[in-house]
Short mmCIF file of C-alpha atoms and ligand atoms in Angstrom, two decimals:
data_model
loop_
_atom_site.label_atom_id
_atom_site.label_comp_id
_atom_site.label_asym_id
_atom_site.label_seq_id
_atom_site.Cartn_x
_atom_site.Cartn_y
_atom_site.Cartn_z
CA SER A 466 -64.73 -65.02 39.19
CA ALA A 467 -66.52 -62.48 41.39
CA THR A 468 -67.62 -63.43 44.86
CA ALA A 469 -71.39 -63.62 45.05
CA LEU A 470 -73.09 -61.35 47.54
CA PHE A 471 -76.52 -62.09 48.96
CA SER A 472 -76.22 -65.47 47.25
CA SER A 473 -78.90 -66.96 49.48
CA ALA A 474 -81.43 -64.95 47.46
CA GLN A 475 -81.82 -66.68 44.13
CA GLU A 476 -84.40 -64.31 42.69
CA LYS A 477 -84.15 -63.59 38.99
CA GLY A 478 -86.97 -61.11 38.59
CA THR A 479 -87.26 -60.27 34.90
CA LEU A 480 -83.67 -61.32 34.11
CA LYS A 481 -82.81 -63.94 31.51
CA LYS A 482 -79.85 -65.17 33.56
CA ARG A 483 -79.39 -65.81 37.29
CA PRO A 484 -77.68 -62.80 38.91
CA ILE A 485 -74.71 -62.93 41.30
CA SER A 486 -76.23 -60.10 43.41
CA GLN A 487 -79.66 -58.81 44.35
CA PRO A 488 -80.96 -55.21 44.08
CA LEU A 489 -79.93 -53.12 47.10
CA VAL A 490 -83.40 -51.58 47.28
CA LYS A 491 -86.68 -52.61 45.65
CA HIS A 492 -89.09 -49.82 46.60
CA ILE A 493 -87.66 -47.33 44.07
CA PHE A 494 -85.66 -47.69 40.85
CA THR A 495 -82.02 -46.64 41.14
CA ALA A 496 -79.05 -46.55 38.75
CA ASP A 497 -75.51 -45.23 38.18
CA PRO A 498 -74.35 -45.85 41.78
CA SER A 499 -71.44 -43.67 42.96
CA ALA A 500 -70.37 -45.16 46.30
CA HIS A 501 -68.25 -43.52 49.01
CA VAL A 502 -67.30 -44.23 52.61
CA PHE A 503 -67.97 -41.18 54.79
CA ASN A 504 -67.56 -41.39 58.60
CA GLY A 505 -67.18 -45.18 58.36
CA LYS A 506 -70.58 -45.59 56.65
CA ILE A 507 -71.27 -46.51 53.01
CA TYR A 508 -73.21 -43.88 51.05
CA ILE A 509 -74.50 -44.49 47.53
CA TYR A 510 -75.33 -41.55 45.25
CA PRO A 511 -77.48 -43.04 42.45
CA SER A 512 -79.76 -41.73 39.75
CA HIS A 513 -83.42 -42.13 40.75
CA ASP A 514 -85.12 -43.76 37.77
CA PHE A 515 -88.84 -43.39 37.30
CA GLU A 516 -91.41 -43.82 34.54
CA ALA A 517 -91.49 -40.41 32.84
CA GLY A 518 -93.65 -41.81 30.03
CA ILE A 519 -91.25 -40.62 27.30
CA LYS A 520 -90.60 -42.78 24.24
CA GLU A 521 -87.20 -44.50 24.08
CA ASP A 522 -84.70 -42.93 21.65
CA ASP A 523 -80.91 -42.78 21.01
CA LEU A 524 -80.65 -39.55 22.99
CA GLY A 525 -81.89 -41.23 26.19
CA SER A 526 -84.99 -39.03 26.37
CA HIS A 527 -86.72 -41.82 28.31
CA PHE A 528 -84.31 -41.16 31.22
CA GLY A 529 -86.47 -38.30 32.51
CA MET A 530 -85.36 -38.28 36.14
CA ARG A 531 -86.43 -35.43 38.45
CA ASP A 532 -84.73 -35.93 41.82
CA TYR A 533 -82.05 -37.78 43.77
CA HIS A 534 -82.34 -40.16 46.73
CA ILE A 535 -79.23 -41.17 48.68
CA LEU A 536 -78.85 -44.68 50.09
CA SER A 537 -76.66 -45.72 53.01
CA MET A 538 -75.63 -48.86 54.82
CA ASP A 539 -73.30 -49.68 57.71
CA SER A 540 -71.70 -52.61 55.93
CA ILE A 541 -71.94 -54.61 52.73
CA GLY A 542 -74.90 -56.96 53.06
CA GLY A 543 -76.41 -54.82 55.84
CA LYS A 544 -79.73 -52.95 55.94
CA VAL A 545 -80.01 -50.24 53.29
CA THR A 546 -81.58 -46.90 54.24
CA ASP A 547 -83.21 -44.59 51.69
CA HIS A 548 -82.84 -41.04 53.01
CA GLY A 549 -85.66 -39.63 50.87
CA VAL A 550 -85.42 -36.74 48.40
CA ALA A 551 -81.94 -35.20 48.66
CA LEU A 552 -82.37 -32.74 45.78
CA ASP A 553 -85.41 -32.01 43.61
CA ILE A 554 -85.19 -30.55 40.11
CA LYS A 555 -87.65 -27.81 41.11
CA ASP A 556 -85.06 -26.54 43.59
CA VAL A 557 -82.36 -26.13 40.95
CA PRO A 558 -83.08 -22.68 39.47
CA TRP A 559 -81.30 -23.25 36.14
CA ALA A 560 -82.44 -26.84 35.48
CA GLY A 561 -84.67 -27.93 32.60
CA ARG A 562 -84.91 -31.72 32.53
CA GLN A 563 -83.16 -35.06 33.03
CA MET A 564 -81.19 -35.42 36.26
CA TRP A 565 -78.59 -38.03 35.31
CA ALA A 566 -75.74 -39.81 37.09
CA PRO A 567 -74.44 -37.88 40.13
CA ASP A 568 -71.41 -38.14 42.42
CA ALA A 569 -70.41 -36.67 45.78
CA ALA A 570 -67.32 -35.48 47.66
CA TYR A 571 -66.45 -34.30 51.16
CA LYS A 572 -64.15 -31.46 52.21
CA ASN A 573 -63.79 -29.51 55.47
CA GLY A 574 -67.16 -30.33 57.01
CA THR A 575 -69.22 -29.95 53.81
CA TYR A 576 -70.59 -32.58 51.43
CA TYR A 577 -70.85 -31.71 47.75
CA LEU A 578 -73.34 -33.35 45.39
CA TYR A 579 -72.37 -33.04 41.71
CA PHE A 580 -75.10 -33.68 39.17
CA PRO A 581 -75.68 -33.37 35.41
CA VAL A 582 -78.96 -31.92 34.22
CA LYS A 583 -80.05 -30.15 31.05
CA ASP A 584 -80.39 -26.39 31.42
CA LYS A 585 -83.42 -24.52 30.12
CA SER A 586 -81.97 -24.47 26.59
CA ASP A 587 -81.56 -28.30 26.70
CA VAL A 588 -77.77 -28.27 27.05
CA PHE A 589 -76.32 -30.60 29.70
CA ARG A 590 -74.35 -28.78 32.42
CA ILE A 591 -72.98 -29.98 35.74
CA GLY A 592 -74.38 -28.53 38.94
CA VAL A 593 -73.22 -28.61 42.53
CA ALA A 594 -75.23 -28.63 45.75
CA THR A 595 -74.03 -28.64 49.36
CA SER A 596 -75.06 -30.11 52.71
CA LYS A 597 -73.62 -30.68 56.17
CA ASN A 598 -75.05 -34.21 56.02
CA PRO A 599 -73.80 -36.84 53.52
CA ALA A 600 -77.41 -37.99 53.01
CA GLY A 601 -78.68 -34.46 52.34
CA PRO A 602 -80.91 -32.62 51.82
CA PHE A 603 -78.63 -30.62 49.50
CA LYS A 604 -78.96 -26.98 48.47
CA ALA A 605 -78.09 -26.25 44.85
CA GLU A 606 -76.00 -23.31 43.69
CA LYS A 607 -77.91 -20.78 41.57
CA GLU A 608 -75.84 -21.52 38.44
CA PRO A 609 -74.17 -24.60 36.98
CA ILE A 610 -70.39 -24.95 37.41
CA LYS A 611 -68.88 -22.38 35.05
CA GLY A 612 -67.27 -24.08 32.04
CA SER A 613 -68.95 -27.43 32.76
CA TYR A 614 -70.76 -29.47 30.14
CA SER A 615 -72.01 -32.96 29.24
CA ILE A 616 -72.76 -35.63 31.89
CA ASP A 617 -71.61 -38.14 34.48
CA PRO A 618 -69.34 -36.21 36.88
CA ALA A 619 -67.02 -38.36 39.04
CA VAL A 620 -65.01 -36.48 41.65
CA PHE A 621 -61.72 -37.97 42.84
CA LYS A 622 -59.57 -36.87 45.77
CA ASP A 623 -55.90 -37.26 44.97
CA LYS A 624 -53.27 -38.19 47.55
CA ASP A 625 -52.10 -34.55 47.79
CA GLY A 626 -55.64 -33.44 48.75
CA SER A 627 -56.57 -31.94 45.32
CA TYR A 628 -59.89 -32.88 43.76
CA TYR A 629 -60.48 -33.64 40.09
CA MET A 630 -63.75 -33.98 38.21
CA TYR A 631 -63.89 -36.55 35.40
CA PHE A 632 -66.89 -36.21 33.11
CA GLY A 633 -68.46 -36.58 29.68
CA GLY A 634 -70.70 -38.86 27.69
CA ILE A 635 -71.37 -39.10 23.94
CA TRP A 636 -74.74 -39.48 22.10
CA GLY A 637 -77.46 -38.17 24.48
CA GLY A 638 -74.73 -36.96 26.84
CA GLN A 639 -73.78 -34.34 24.18
CA LEU A 640 -69.98 -34.64 24.50
CA GLN A 641 -69.69 -34.67 20.69
CA ARG A 642 -70.95 -31.08 20.70
CA TRP A 643 -67.85 -29.89 22.59
CA ASP A 644 -64.51 -29.80 20.83
CA ASN A 645 -61.11 -30.12 22.50
CA ASN A 646 -61.06 -26.39 23.22
CA ASN A 647 -64.36 -26.56 25.08
CA LYS A 648 -66.29 -24.74 22.34
CA TYR A 649 -69.93 -25.65 21.71
CA ASP A 650 -71.46 -26.65 18.38
CA ALA A 651 -75.10 -27.75 18.63
CA ASN A 652 -74.87 -29.36 15.18
CA ALA A 653 -71.66 -31.33 15.69
CA LYS A 654 -71.87 -34.92 14.50
CA LEU A 655 -70.71 -38.14 16.14
CA ARG A 656 -67.33 -39.41 14.92
CA THR A 657 -67.23 -41.80 11.99
CA ALA A 658 -65.64 -45.27 12.33
CA LYS A 659 -62.17 -44.23 11.09
CA GLU A 660 -61.92 -41.08 13.21
CA GLU A 661 -60.32 -40.93 16.67
CA ALA A 662 -63.01 -41.57 19.31
CA ILE A 663 -64.13 -38.60 21.38
CA LEU A 664 -62.12 -38.37 24.60
CA PRO A 665 -63.39 -38.02 28.19
CA ARG A 666 -62.61 -34.83 30.15
CA VAL A 667 -61.05 -33.88 33.46
CA ALA A 668 -60.77 -30.58 35.33
CA LYS A 669 -59.12 -29.84 38.65
CA LEU A 670 -61.58 -28.33 41.13
CA SER A 671 -60.88 -25.02 42.86
CA ALA A 672 -60.44 -24.90 46.64
CA ASP A 673 -64.14 -23.90 46.98
CA MET A 674 -65.19 -27.21 45.30
CA LYS A 675 -67.79 -25.25 43.30
CA SER A 676 -65.73 -24.20 40.30
CA PHE A 677 -63.07 -25.49 37.89
CA ALA A 678 -59.51 -24.36 38.60
CA GLU A 679 -58.68 -24.86 34.91
CA ALA A 680 -60.34 -25.37 31.55
CA PRO A 681 -61.38 -29.02 31.07
CA ARG A 682 -58.70 -31.16 29.42
CA THR A 683 -59.10 -34.29 27.32
CA ILE A 684 -57.98 -37.63 28.76
CA LYS A 685 -56.11 -40.07 26.58
CA ILE A 686 -56.94 -43.78 26.81
CA VAL A 687 -54.28 -45.57 24.76
CA ASP A 688 -53.53 -49.12 23.70
CA ALA A 689 -50.27 -50.92 24.54
CA ASN A 690 -48.59 -49.05 21.64
CA GLY A 691 -49.62 -45.64 22.93
CA LYS A 692 -52.33 -45.14 20.30
CA THR A 693 -55.78 -43.73 21.09
CA PHE A 694 -58.80 -45.73 19.92
CA LEU A 695 -60.86 -45.08 16.81
CA GLU A 696 -64.64 -44.82 16.91
CA ALA A 697 -64.64 -48.24 15.19
CA ASN A 698 -63.10 -49.72 18.38
CA ASN A 699 -66.41 -49.28 20.19
CA ASP A 700 -65.74 -52.18 22.56
CA LYS A 701 -62.79 -50.22 23.97
CA ARG A 702 -63.36 -46.51 23.44
CA PHE A 703 -64.94 -44.18 26.01
CA PHE A 704 -68.69 -43.56 25.87
CA GLU A 705 -69.76 -42.36 29.39
CA ALA A 706 -69.67 -43.19 33.15
CA SER A 707 -66.16 -42.08 34.17
CA TRP A 708 -64.79 -43.28 37.50
CA MET A 709 -61.35 -42.83 39.05
CA HIS A 710 -59.82 -44.81 41.88
CA MET A 711 -56.32 -45.39 43.14
CA TYR A 712 -54.81 -48.81 43.78
CA LYS A 713 -51.23 -49.35 44.94
CA GLY A 714 -50.19 -45.85 43.88
CA LYS A 715 -51.62 -46.08 40.34
CA TYR A 716 -54.57 -44.21 38.83
CA TYR A 717 -57.35 -46.46 37.50
CA PHE A 718 -59.71 -44.74 35.07
CA SER A 719 -62.81 -46.84 34.35
CA TYR A 720 -65.72 -46.08 32.03
CA SER A 721 -68.62 -47.48 30.04
CA THR A 722 -68.31 -48.27 26.34
CA GLY A 723 -72.03 -47.46 25.91
CA ASP A 724 -73.26 -49.09 22.73
CA SER A 725 -71.06 -52.18 23.29
CA HIS A 726 -72.04 -52.21 26.99
CA PHE A 727 -68.74 -52.95 28.79
CA ILE A 728 -67.17 -51.31 31.83
CA ASN A 729 -63.48 -51.08 30.91
CA TYR A 730 -60.44 -49.70 32.70
CA ALA A 731 -57.08 -48.18 31.93
CA ILE A 732 -54.14 -47.42 34.24
CA GLY A 733 -51.96 -44.31 34.50
CA THR A 734 -49.42 -42.60 36.74
CA SER A 735 -51.04 -39.14 36.83
CA PRO A 736 -54.64 -37.97 37.39
CA TYR A 737 -54.47 -36.48 33.87
CA GLY A 738 -53.37 -39.69 32.19
CA PRO A 739 -52.53 -40.97 29.69
CA PHE A 740 -54.20 -44.21 30.77
CA VAL A 741 -53.18 -47.49 29.19
CA TYR A 742 -56.10 -49.76 28.37
CA LYS A 743 -56.05 -52.95 30.46
CA GLY A 744 -59.36 -54.73 30.00
CA VAL A 745 -62.91 -55.29 31.17
CA VAL A 746 -64.12 -54.67 34.74
CA LEU A 747 -67.73 -55.71 34.13
CA ASN A 748 -69.22 -57.59 31.21
CA PRO A 749 -72.52 -56.29 29.78
CA VAL A 750 -75.47 -56.36 32.17
CA GLU A 751 -79.13 -56.80 31.23
CA GLY A 752 -80.47 -53.40 30.15
CA TRP A 753 -78.75 -51.07 27.67
CA THR A 754 -76.70 -48.95 30.06
CA ASN A 755 -73.75 -50.05 32.17
CA HIS A 756 -72.51 -47.68 34.91
CA HIS A 757 -70.49 -48.33 38.04
CA SER A 758 -68.22 -47.18 40.84
CA ILE A 759 -65.28 -48.91 42.51
CA VAL A 760 -64.53 -48.40 46.19
CA GLU A 761 -62.46 -49.94 49.00
CA ILE A 762 -64.41 -50.81 52.14
CA LYS A 763 -62.65 -52.26 55.17
CA GLY A 764 -59.79 -53.69 53.13
CA LYS A 765 -61.95 -55.27 50.40
CA TRP A 766 -62.83 -53.79 47.01
CA TYR A 767 -66.36 -53.54 45.63
CA LEU A 768 -67.99 -52.77 42.32
CA PHE A 769 -71.33 -50.98 42.51
CA TYR A 770 -73.34 -51.33 39.30
CA HIS A 771 -76.90 -51.75 38.07
CA ASP A 772 -79.09 -53.92 35.90
CA VAL A 773 -82.83 -54.18 35.21
CA GLN A 774 -83.79 -57.15 37.40
CA LEU A 775 -86.90 -55.51 38.91
CA SER A 776 -88.45 -54.06 35.74
CA GLY A 777 -86.94 -55.58 32.59
CA LYS A 778 -86.86 -52.00 31.25
CA THR A 779 -83.67 -50.15 30.35
CA HIS A 780 -84.76 -46.90 32.02
CA LEU A 781 -85.98 -48.52 35.29
CA ARG A 782 -82.83 -49.91 36.85
CA ASN A 783 -81.72 -51.23 40.26
CA VAL A 784 -78.32 -50.81 41.92
CA LYS A 785 -76.26 -53.78 43.11
CA VAL A 786 -72.84 -54.55 44.56
CA ALA A 787 -70.29 -57.32 43.98
CA GLU A 788 -66.80 -57.89 45.29
CA LEU A 789 -63.97 -56.88 42.95
CA LYS A 790 -60.60 -58.64 42.99
CA TYR A 791 -57.17 -57.76 41.63
CA ASN A 792 -54.50 -60.05 40.29
CA ALA A 793 -50.98 -59.82 41.72
CA ASP A 794 -49.91 -57.60 38.79
CA GLY A 795 -52.63 -55.03 39.61
CA THR A 796 -55.00 -56.02 36.80
CA ILE A 797 -58.68 -56.41 37.69
CA GLN A 798 -60.50 -59.75 37.49
CA THR A 799 -63.43 -59.29 35.11
CA ILE A 800 -66.82 -59.59 36.78
CA ASN A 801 -69.77 -61.40 35.21
CA ALA A 802 -72.99 -60.19 36.79
CA TYR A 803 -74.70 -63.53 35.98
CA TYR A 804 -73.84 -67.18 36.55
O1 FUB B 1842 -78.88 -42.55 34.04
C1 FUB B 1842 -78.84 -41.76 32.87
C2 FUB B 1842 -77.64 -42.06 32.07
O2 FUB B 1842 -77.63 -43.43 31.69
C3 FUB B 1842 -76.33 -41.89 32.79
O3 FUB B 1842 -75.95 -40.57 32.98
C4 FUB B 1842 -75.47 -42.70 31.93
O4 FUB B 1842 -74.20 -42.98 32.44
C5 FUB B 1842 -76.31 -43.93 31.72
O5 FUB B 1842 -76.19 -44.84 32.79
#
């Protein structure tokens, strides 16, 4: 079982069950934490949830976020600093609404913030903004990344120094509108139970970190027999929240199953996959969404995730961290966020 962090605090807030970890900050709502270690410090790039006053629906319209705040801390369990507004939607010339789950990367003295937001025609695109400081403020490019679409970018640096962006999310994340050749169909339907589930995407980034070096490719998540999942396998198939990390030379692709609420993972030997399904990283949390990152800090591994302890509302979340452990064979020990 996961090691409890901040276990001296027994607060439950609105939760039904007692949590293993406490919210990292309580003065704002935060979600979708993408954690990185830059210059020996921990930086968290979360969504900044707030009450937009929009009715809840299956498209996630109630997630009406308008800016990003970056959090940092010197060590796990240490003081958390909120660095204020790092990027505001009004400073992204092409943006319409809904700033969803971001990620960040560093290369040659510049930090890159990658973020999904709907453009003015209500189509999700992925933007990039730059800063000399990991905590921002960030300056957005005038256009979204050419050829980008859907949500939840996760940028991974491979051992040879190349960077890859993993992305995509179905339902409100619009991935079902993009076919395998990256063509758009505003009227495309979700897959039916017997059809192959929609696959996540990856694209190598160009040297400038602001464009794709190739057209996005699909990523195969397969079972032990090499078969991709059907939409009916909704406790295993990809929904949103891609993350990539490397452990002992293998590529670990993890993701949320959305409507069945798990964080699952699959292992491969190339950044492009295929990835063989291995199991559950994090069981469902309280609140509809489940979204995470996995990072090594000073020789230990951590899962950053969120739940709704402070608010009891799906769209007003709070980020948390728990230790993550591997078994000797490289499989991950499933974390339960509650006792
Ligand atoms: O925070 C908005 C959306 O909710 C994210 O982009 C999804 O991954 C889900 O967590």
